[in-house]
Amino acid sequence: MADNDLKMLVQSIEDYAKWVKSMEEHGRSPHTIRYTQILMNFVVFAINNNIAWKDMFTVDTLEGFRKYSDFKKAPRALVALSGYLFSHGRIDQPLEIPRPQIQIRPLIQLPELYEQYLSFQKQSCQVSHGYLMEIRRILVRFNAYLQNHQIEITALKIEHLDAFMAEFKVAKTTRSLYRCQLRGFLRYLYREKALKRDLAGLLVGPPVYAQSKPPIVRRK
């Protein structure tokens, strides 16, 4: 590490510490805390690893310092310093703590009739992407249930629907939402003549319709 690089780093830390102190004195505390002790630890790290000024505020240096330092907030301290230096035109860009990459699961391809219904919901009903994904999830489970029990869509009965809904060990409001989403699919099946009977109207609550003799409501 060149002497000039070391001087620039130490001076930057001193200037940053003074800036934070002045913000606090004027009641304008920045969205950070004073990381002076951690940043002096960074000076030692930079010297030991012979890091030049141009390489100090990079993701690789940030990751290396995180592994080196015993301070839990080591990455945040370096990010805070880089933000100060960037705002004062002393480096080209500030550091950011890398976010973990989210693994996006591929969509499970459903039978054509299911996919057509989802396209109908997206194009004609213009539902949000989030709600469309909720519908897809319930249809994935519904399709798996029918396959596991070797039930054809055309042979659907209310007993099958009741048994499927009974598998959900969820809150009453959540089950009601699932039931509503499934009813929409059932109406579509009936409209497309995949079902001879509109089962959506029967899927309204507890599985009373699945009983051989549904309860009779007597008037007083």
mmCIF file of C-alpha atoms in Angstrom:
data_model
loop_
_atom_site.group_PDB
_atom_site.id
_atom_site.type_symbol
_atom_site.label_atom_id
_atom_site.label_comp_id
_atom_site.label_asym_id
_atom_site.label_seq_id
_atom_site.Cartn_x
_atom_site.Cartn_y
_atom_site.Cartn_z
ATOM 1 C CA MET A 1 0.000 0.000 0.000
ATOM 2 C CA ALA A 2 1.396 3.373 -1.036
ATOM 3 C CA ASP A 3 1.875 6.010 1.651
ATOM 4 C CA ASN A 4 -0.381 8.369 -0.262
ATOM 5 C CA ASP A 5 -3.208 5.798 -0.273
ATOM 6 C CA LEU A 6 -2.845 5.320 3.474
ATOM 7 C CA LYS A 7 -2.928 9.063 4.070
ATOM 8 C CA MET A 8 -6.056 9.406 1.919
ATOM 9 C CA LEU A 9 -7.814 6.645 3.860
ATOM 10 C CA VAL A 10 -6.935 8.000 7.311
ATOM 11 C CA GLN A 11 -7.889 11.533 6.260
ATOM 12 C CA SER A 12 -11.191 10.277 4.867
ATOM 13 C CA ILE A 13 -12.045 8.550 8.143
ATOM 14 C CA GLU A 14 -11.162 11.672 10.139
ATOM 15 C CA ASP A 15 -13.272 13.862 7.848
ATOM 16 C CA TYR A 16 -16.168 11.416 8.064
ATOM 17 C CA ALA A 17 -16.009 11.376 11.890
ATOM 18 C CA LYS A 18 -16.020 15.206 12.008
ATOM 19 C CA TRP A 19 -18.954 15.326 9.593
ATOM 20 C CA VAL A 20 -21.017 12.923 11.698
ATOM 21 C CA LYS A 21 -20.220 14.901 14.844
ATOM 22 C CA SER A 22 -21.261 18.178 13.205
ATOM 23 C CA MET A 23 -24.543 16.623 12.045
ATOM 24 C CA GLU A 24 -25.286 15.483 15.596
ATOM 25 C CA GLU A 25 -24.441 18.900 17.068
ATOM 26 C CA HIS A 26 -26.898 20.569 14.702
ATOM 27 C CA GLY A 27 -29.614 18.043 15.448
ATOM 28 C CA ARG A 28 -29.304 16.475 12.005
ATOM 29 C CA SER A 29 -28.089 13.037 12.932
ATOM 30 C CA PRO A 30 -27.480 11.065 9.734
ATOM 31 C CA HIS A 31 -28.984 7.627 9.234
ATOM 32 C CA THR A 32 -25.930 5.929 10.688
ATOM 33 C CA ILE A 33 -23.774 5.838 13.807
ATOM 34 C CA ARG A 34 -20.131 6.670 14.261
ATOM 35 C CA TYR A 35 -18.139 3.703 13.058
ATOM 36 C CA THR A 36 -14.710 5.174 13.907
ATOM 37 C CA GLN A 37 -13.442 2.114 15.773
ATOM 38 C CA ILE A 38 -14.538 -0.225 12.991
ATOM 39 C CA LEU A 39 -13.021 1.998 10.320
ATOM 40 C CA MET A 40 -9.660 2.064 12.110
ATOM 41 C CA ASN A 41 -9.896 -1.723 12.003
ATOM 42 C CA PHE A 42 -10.382 -1.322 8.250
ATOM 43 C CA VAL A 43 -7.143 0.690 8.059
ATOM 44 C CA VAL A 44 -5.273 -2.285 9.547
ATOM 45 C CA PHE A 45 -7.032 -4.633 7.114
ATOM 46 C CA ALA A 46 -6.114 -2.436 4.138
ATOM 47 C CA ILE A 47 -2.456 -2.235 5.221
ATOM 48 C CA ASN A 48 -2.147 -5.989 5.831
ATOM 49 C CA ASN A 49 -3.658 -6.768 2.454
ATOM 50 C CA ASN A 50 -1.852 -3.990 0.580
ATOM 51 C CA ILE A 51 -5.109 -2.563 -0.800
ATOM 52 C CA ALA A 52 -4.737 0.456 -3.048
ATOM 53 C CA TRP A 53 -7.139 3.396 -2.805
ATOM 54 C CA LYS A 54 -8.830 2.504 -6.098
ATOM 55 C CA ASP A 55 -9.685 -0.964 -4.732
ATOM 56 C CA MET A 56 -10.821 0.014 -1.233
ATOM 57 C CA PHE A 57 -14.476 0.557 -1.973
ATOM 58 C CA THR A 58 -15.324 -2.512 -4.016
ATOM 59 C CA VAL A 59 -17.595 -5.460 -3.316
ATOM 60 C CA ASP A 60 -14.588 -7.805 -3.056
ATOM 61 C CA THR A 61 -12.948 -5.578 -0.429
ATOM 62 C CA LEU A 62 -16.248 -5.296 1.423
ATOM 63 C CA GLU A 63 -16.598 -9.073 1.525
ATOM 64 C CA GLY A 64 -12.979 -9.526 2.576
ATOM 65 C CA PHE A 65 -13.340 -7.009 5.411
ATOM 66 C CA ARG A 66 -16.542 -8.660 6.561
ATOM 67 C CA LYS A 67 -14.687 -11.973 6.964
ATOM 68 C CA TYR A 68 -11.672 -10.312 8.554
ATOM 69 C CA SER A 69 -13.344 -8.117 11.144
ATOM 70 C CA ASP A 70 -14.855 -9.262 14.425
ATOM 71 C CA PHE A 71 -17.312 -6.349 14.350
ATOM 72 C CA LYS A 72 -20.813 -7.363 13.302
ATOM 73 C CA LYS A 73 -21.417 -3.999 11.663
ATOM 74 C CA ALA A 74 -18.159 -3.962 9.720
ATOM 75 C CA PRO A 75 -19.846 -3.955 6.282
ATOM 76 C CA ARG A 76 -22.244 -1.159 7.278
ATOM 77 C CA ALA A 77 -19.379 1.000 8.532
ATOM 78 C CA LEU A 78 -17.547 0.710 5.222
ATOM 79 C CA VAL A 79 -20.749 1.372 3.281
ATOM 80 C CA ALA A 80 -21.401 4.475 5.404
ATOM 81 C CA LEU A 81 -17.898 5.803 4.759
ATOM 82 C CA SER A 82 -18.221 5.185 1.024
ATOM 83 C CA GLY A 83 -21.546 7.020 0.997
ATOM 84 C CA TYR A 84 -19.938 10.037 2.630
ATOM 85 C CA LEU A 85 -17.002 10.009 0.201
ATOM 86 C CA PHE A 86 -19.294 9.655 -2.809
ATOM 87 C CA SER A 87 -21.501 12.546 -1.694
ATOM 88 C CA HIS A 88 -18.382 14.708 -1.476
ATOM 89 C CA GLY A 89 -17.090 13.640 -4.894
ATOM 90 C CA ARG A 90 -14.115 11.676 -3.585
ATOM 91 C CA ILE A 91 -15.033 8.301 -5.079
ATOM 92 C CA ASP A 92 -16.953 7.417 -8.242
ATOM 93 C CA GLN A 93 -19.730 5.356 -6.638
ATOM 94 C CA PRO A 94 -20.841 4.292 -3.166
ATOM 95 C CA LEU A 95 -20.787 0.753 -1.875
ATOM 96 C CA GLU A 96 -23.936 -1.263 -1.314
ATOM 97 C CA ILE A 97 -24.272 -4.422 0.744
ATOM 98 C CA PRO A 98 -25.007 -7.157 -1.815
ATOM 99 C CA ARG A 99 -28.463 -8.643 -1.439
ATOM 100 C CA PRO A 100 -28.743 -12.429 -1.450
ATOM 101 C CA GLN A 101 -30.004 -13.729 -4.753
ATOM 102 C CA ILE A 102 -33.523 -15.050 -4.590
ATOM 103 C CA GLN A 103 -34.010 -18.381 -6.276
ATOM 104 C CA ILE A 104 -37.062 -18.097 -8.494
ATOM 105 C CA ARG A 105 -38.896 -21.370 -8.726
ATOM 106 C CA PRO A 106 -40.016 -22.308 -12.218
ATOM 107 C CA LEU A 107 -43.771 -22.369 -12.714
ATOM 108 C CA ILE A 108 -45.367 -25.792 -12.616
ATOM 109 C CA GLN A 109 -47.003 -26.343 -15.988
ATOM 110 C CA LEU A 110 -50.667 -27.249 -15.586
ATOM 111 C CA PRO A 111 -52.946 -29.066 -18.039
ATOM 112 C CA GLU A 112 -54.139 -26.945 -20.958
ATOM 113 C CA LEU A 113 -57.585 -26.260 -19.515
ATOM 114 C CA TYR A 114 -56.040 -24.878 -16.319
ATOM 115 C CA GLU A 115 -53.594 -22.690 -18.236
ATOM 116 C CA GLN A 116 -56.418 -21.377 -20.420
ATOM 117 C CA TYR A 117 -58.325 -20.363 -17.304
ATOM 118 C CA LEU A 118 -55.293 -18.545 -15.923
ATOM 119 C CA SER A 119 -54.875 -16.707 -19.240
ATOM 120 C CA PHE A 120 -58.555 -15.784 -19.086
ATOM 121 C CA GLN A 121 -58.101 -14.371 -15.589
ATOM 122 C CA LYS A 122 -55.066 -12.364 -16.680
ATOM 123 C CA GLN A 123 -56.445 -10.979 -19.929
ATOM 124 C CA SER A 124 -60.196 -10.656 -19.355
ATOM 125 C CA CYS A 125 -60.418 -10.135 -15.602
ATOM 126 C CA GLN A 126 -57.106 -8.250 -15.358
ATOM 127 C CA VAL A 127 -56.325 -9.590 -11.906
ATOM 128 C CA SER A 128 -53.032 -8.619 -10.280
ATOM 129 C CA HIS A 129 -49.960 -10.785 -10.734
ATOM 130 C CA GLY A 130 -49.962 -11.641 -7.033
ATOM 131 C CA TYR A 131 -53.569 -12.804 -7.048
ATOM 132 C CA LEU A 132 -52.974 -14.753 -10.271
ATOM 133 C CA MET A 133 -50.136 -16.605 -8.546
ATOM 134 C CA GLU A 134 -52.456 -17.421 -5.643
ATOM 135 C CA ILE A 135 -54.967 -18.915 -8.071
ATOM 136 C CA ARG A 136 -52.190 -20.907 -9.753
ATOM 137 C CA ARG A 137 -51.057 -22.338 -6.414
ATOM 138 C CA ILE A 138 -54.530 -23.544 -5.513
ATOM 139 C CA LEU A 139 -54.975 -25.050 -8.988
ATOM 140 C CA VAL A 140 -51.631 -26.837 -8.736
ATOM 141 C CA ARG A 141 -52.804 -28.504 -5.542
ATOM 142 C CA PHE A 142 -56.218 -29.232 -7.007
ATOM 143 C CA ASN A 143 -54.717 -30.839 -10.093
ATOM 144 C CA ALA A 144 -52.364 -32.935 -7.949
ATOM 145 C CA TYR A 145 -55.297 -34.053 -5.806
ATOM 146 C CA LEU A 146 -57.289 -35.193 -8.837
ATOM 147 C CA GLN A 147 -54.298 -37.031 -10.288
ATOM 148 C CA ASN A 148 -53.512 -38.774 -6.996
ATOM 149 C CA HIS A 149 -57.108 -39.981 -6.736
ATOM 150 C CA GLN A 150 -57.419 -40.723 -10.459
ATOM 151 C CA ILE A 151 -60.373 -38.366 -10.896
ATOM 152 C CA GLU A 152 -61.089 -36.908 -14.315
ATOM 153 C CA ILE A 153 -62.229 -33.281 -14.509
ATOM 154 C CA THR A 154 -65.350 -34.371 -16.398
ATOM 155 C CA ALA A 155 -66.251 -36.751 -13.546
ATOM 156 C CA LEU A 156 -66.016 -34.144 -10.786
ATOM 157 C CA LYS A 157 -68.568 -34.309 -7.981
ATOM 158 C CA ILE A 158 -69.185 -32.080 -5.000
ATOM 159 C CA GLU A 159 -67.928 -34.898 -2.778
ATOM 160 C CA HIS A 160 -64.526 -34.617 -4.445
ATOM 161 C CA LEU A 161 -64.461 -30.866 -3.893
ATOM 162 C CA ASP A 162 -65.442 -31.217 -0.248
ATOM 163 C CA ALA A 163 -62.732 -33.820 0.307
ATOM 164 C CA PHE A 164 -60.158 -31.580 -1.377
ATOM 165 C CA MET A 165 -61.085 -28.561 0.734
ATOM 166 C CA ALA A 166 -60.943 -30.688 3.891
ATOM 167 C CA GLU A 167 -57.207 -31.193 3.299
ATOM 168 C CA PHE A 168 -56.478 -27.547 4.079
ATOM 169 C CA LYS A 169 -55.665 -27.084 7.754
ATOM 170 C CA VAL A 170 -55.910 -23.317 7.640
ATOM 171 C CA ALA A 171 -57.902 -20.499 9.188
ATOM 172 C CA LYS A 172 -61.553 -20.135 8.245
ATOM 173 C CA THR A 173 -60.920 -16.925 6.299
ATOM 174 C CA THR A 174 -58.089 -18.539 4.322
ATOM 175 C CA ARG A 175 -60.221 -21.558 3.482
ATOM 176 C CA SER A 176 -62.971 -19.207 2.364
ATOM 177 C CA LEU A 177 -60.508 -17.501 -0.011
ATOM 178 C CA TYR A 178 -59.395 -20.854 -1.438
ATOM 179 C CA ARG A 179 -63.014 -21.843 -1.914
ATOM 180 C CA CYS A 180 -63.713 -18.605 -3.766
ATOM 181 C CA GLN A 181 -60.738 -19.136 -6.079
ATOM 182 C CA LEU A 182 -61.801 -22.698 -6.809
ATOM 183 C CA ARG A 183 -65.379 -21.609 -7.526
ATOM 184 C CA GLY A 184 -64.091 -19.282 -10.238
ATOM 185 C CA PHE A 185 -62.376 -22.212 -11.926
ATOM 186 C CA LEU A 186 -65.483 -24.379 -11.619
ATOM 187 C CA ARG A 187 -67.630 -21.710 -13.277
ATOM 188 C CA TYR A 188 -65.134 -21.541 -16.108
ATOM 189 C CA LEU A 189 -65.246 -25.318 -16.535
ATOM 190 C CA TYR A 190 -69.027 -25.238 -16.700
ATOM 191 C CA ARG A 191 -69.025 -22.381 -19.190
ATOM 192 C CA GLU A 192 -66.522 -24.254 -21.375
ATOM 193 C CA LYS A 193 -68.754 -27.356 -21.132
ATOM 194 C CA ALA A 194 -66.037 -29.363 -19.384
ATOM 195 C CA LEU A 195 -68.586 -29.930 -16.592
ATOM 196 C CA LYS A 196 -72.201 -30.864 -17.142
ATOM 197 C CA ARG A 197 -73.215 -29.239 -13.874
ATOM 198 C CA ASP A 198 -72.236 -25.936 -12.320
ATOM 199 C CA LEU A 199 -70.631 -27.126 -9.087
ATOM 200 C CA ALA A 200 -69.513 -23.642 -8.059
ATOM 201 C CA GLY A 201 -72.881 -22.896 -6.477
ATOM 202 C CA LEU A 202 -72.581 -25.964 -4.250
ATOM 203 C CA LEU A 203 -69.130 -25.153 -2.917
ATOM 204 C CA VAL A 204 -70.291 -22.599 -0.373
ATOM 205 C CA GLY A 205 -69.233 -23.856 3.045
ATOM 206 C CA PRO A 206 -68.836 -26.989 5.144
ATOM 207 C CA PRO A 207 -69.240 -30.262 3.223
ATOM 208 C CA VAL A 208 -72.944 -30.674 3.864
ATOM 209 C CA TYR A 209 -73.706 -31.446 0.224
ATOM 210 C CA ALA A 210 -71.438 -34.459 0.296
ATOM 211 C CA GLN A 211 -73.720 -36.211 2.753
ATOM 212 C CA SER A 212 -76.030 -38.833 1.385
ATOM 213 C CA LYS A 213 -78.921 -36.954 2.966
ATOM 214 C CA PRO A 214 -78.157 -33.253 3.325
ATOM 215 C CA PRO A 215 -79.683 -31.627 6.416
ATOM 216 C CA ILE A 216 -83.224 -30.342 5.993
ATOM 217 C CA VAL A 217 -83.951 -26.857 7.235
ATOM 218 C CA ARG A 218 -87.470 -26.777 8.646
ATOM 219 C CA ARG A 219 -89.439 -23.626 8.952
ATOM 220 C CA LYS A 220 -91.155 -22.910 12.251
#
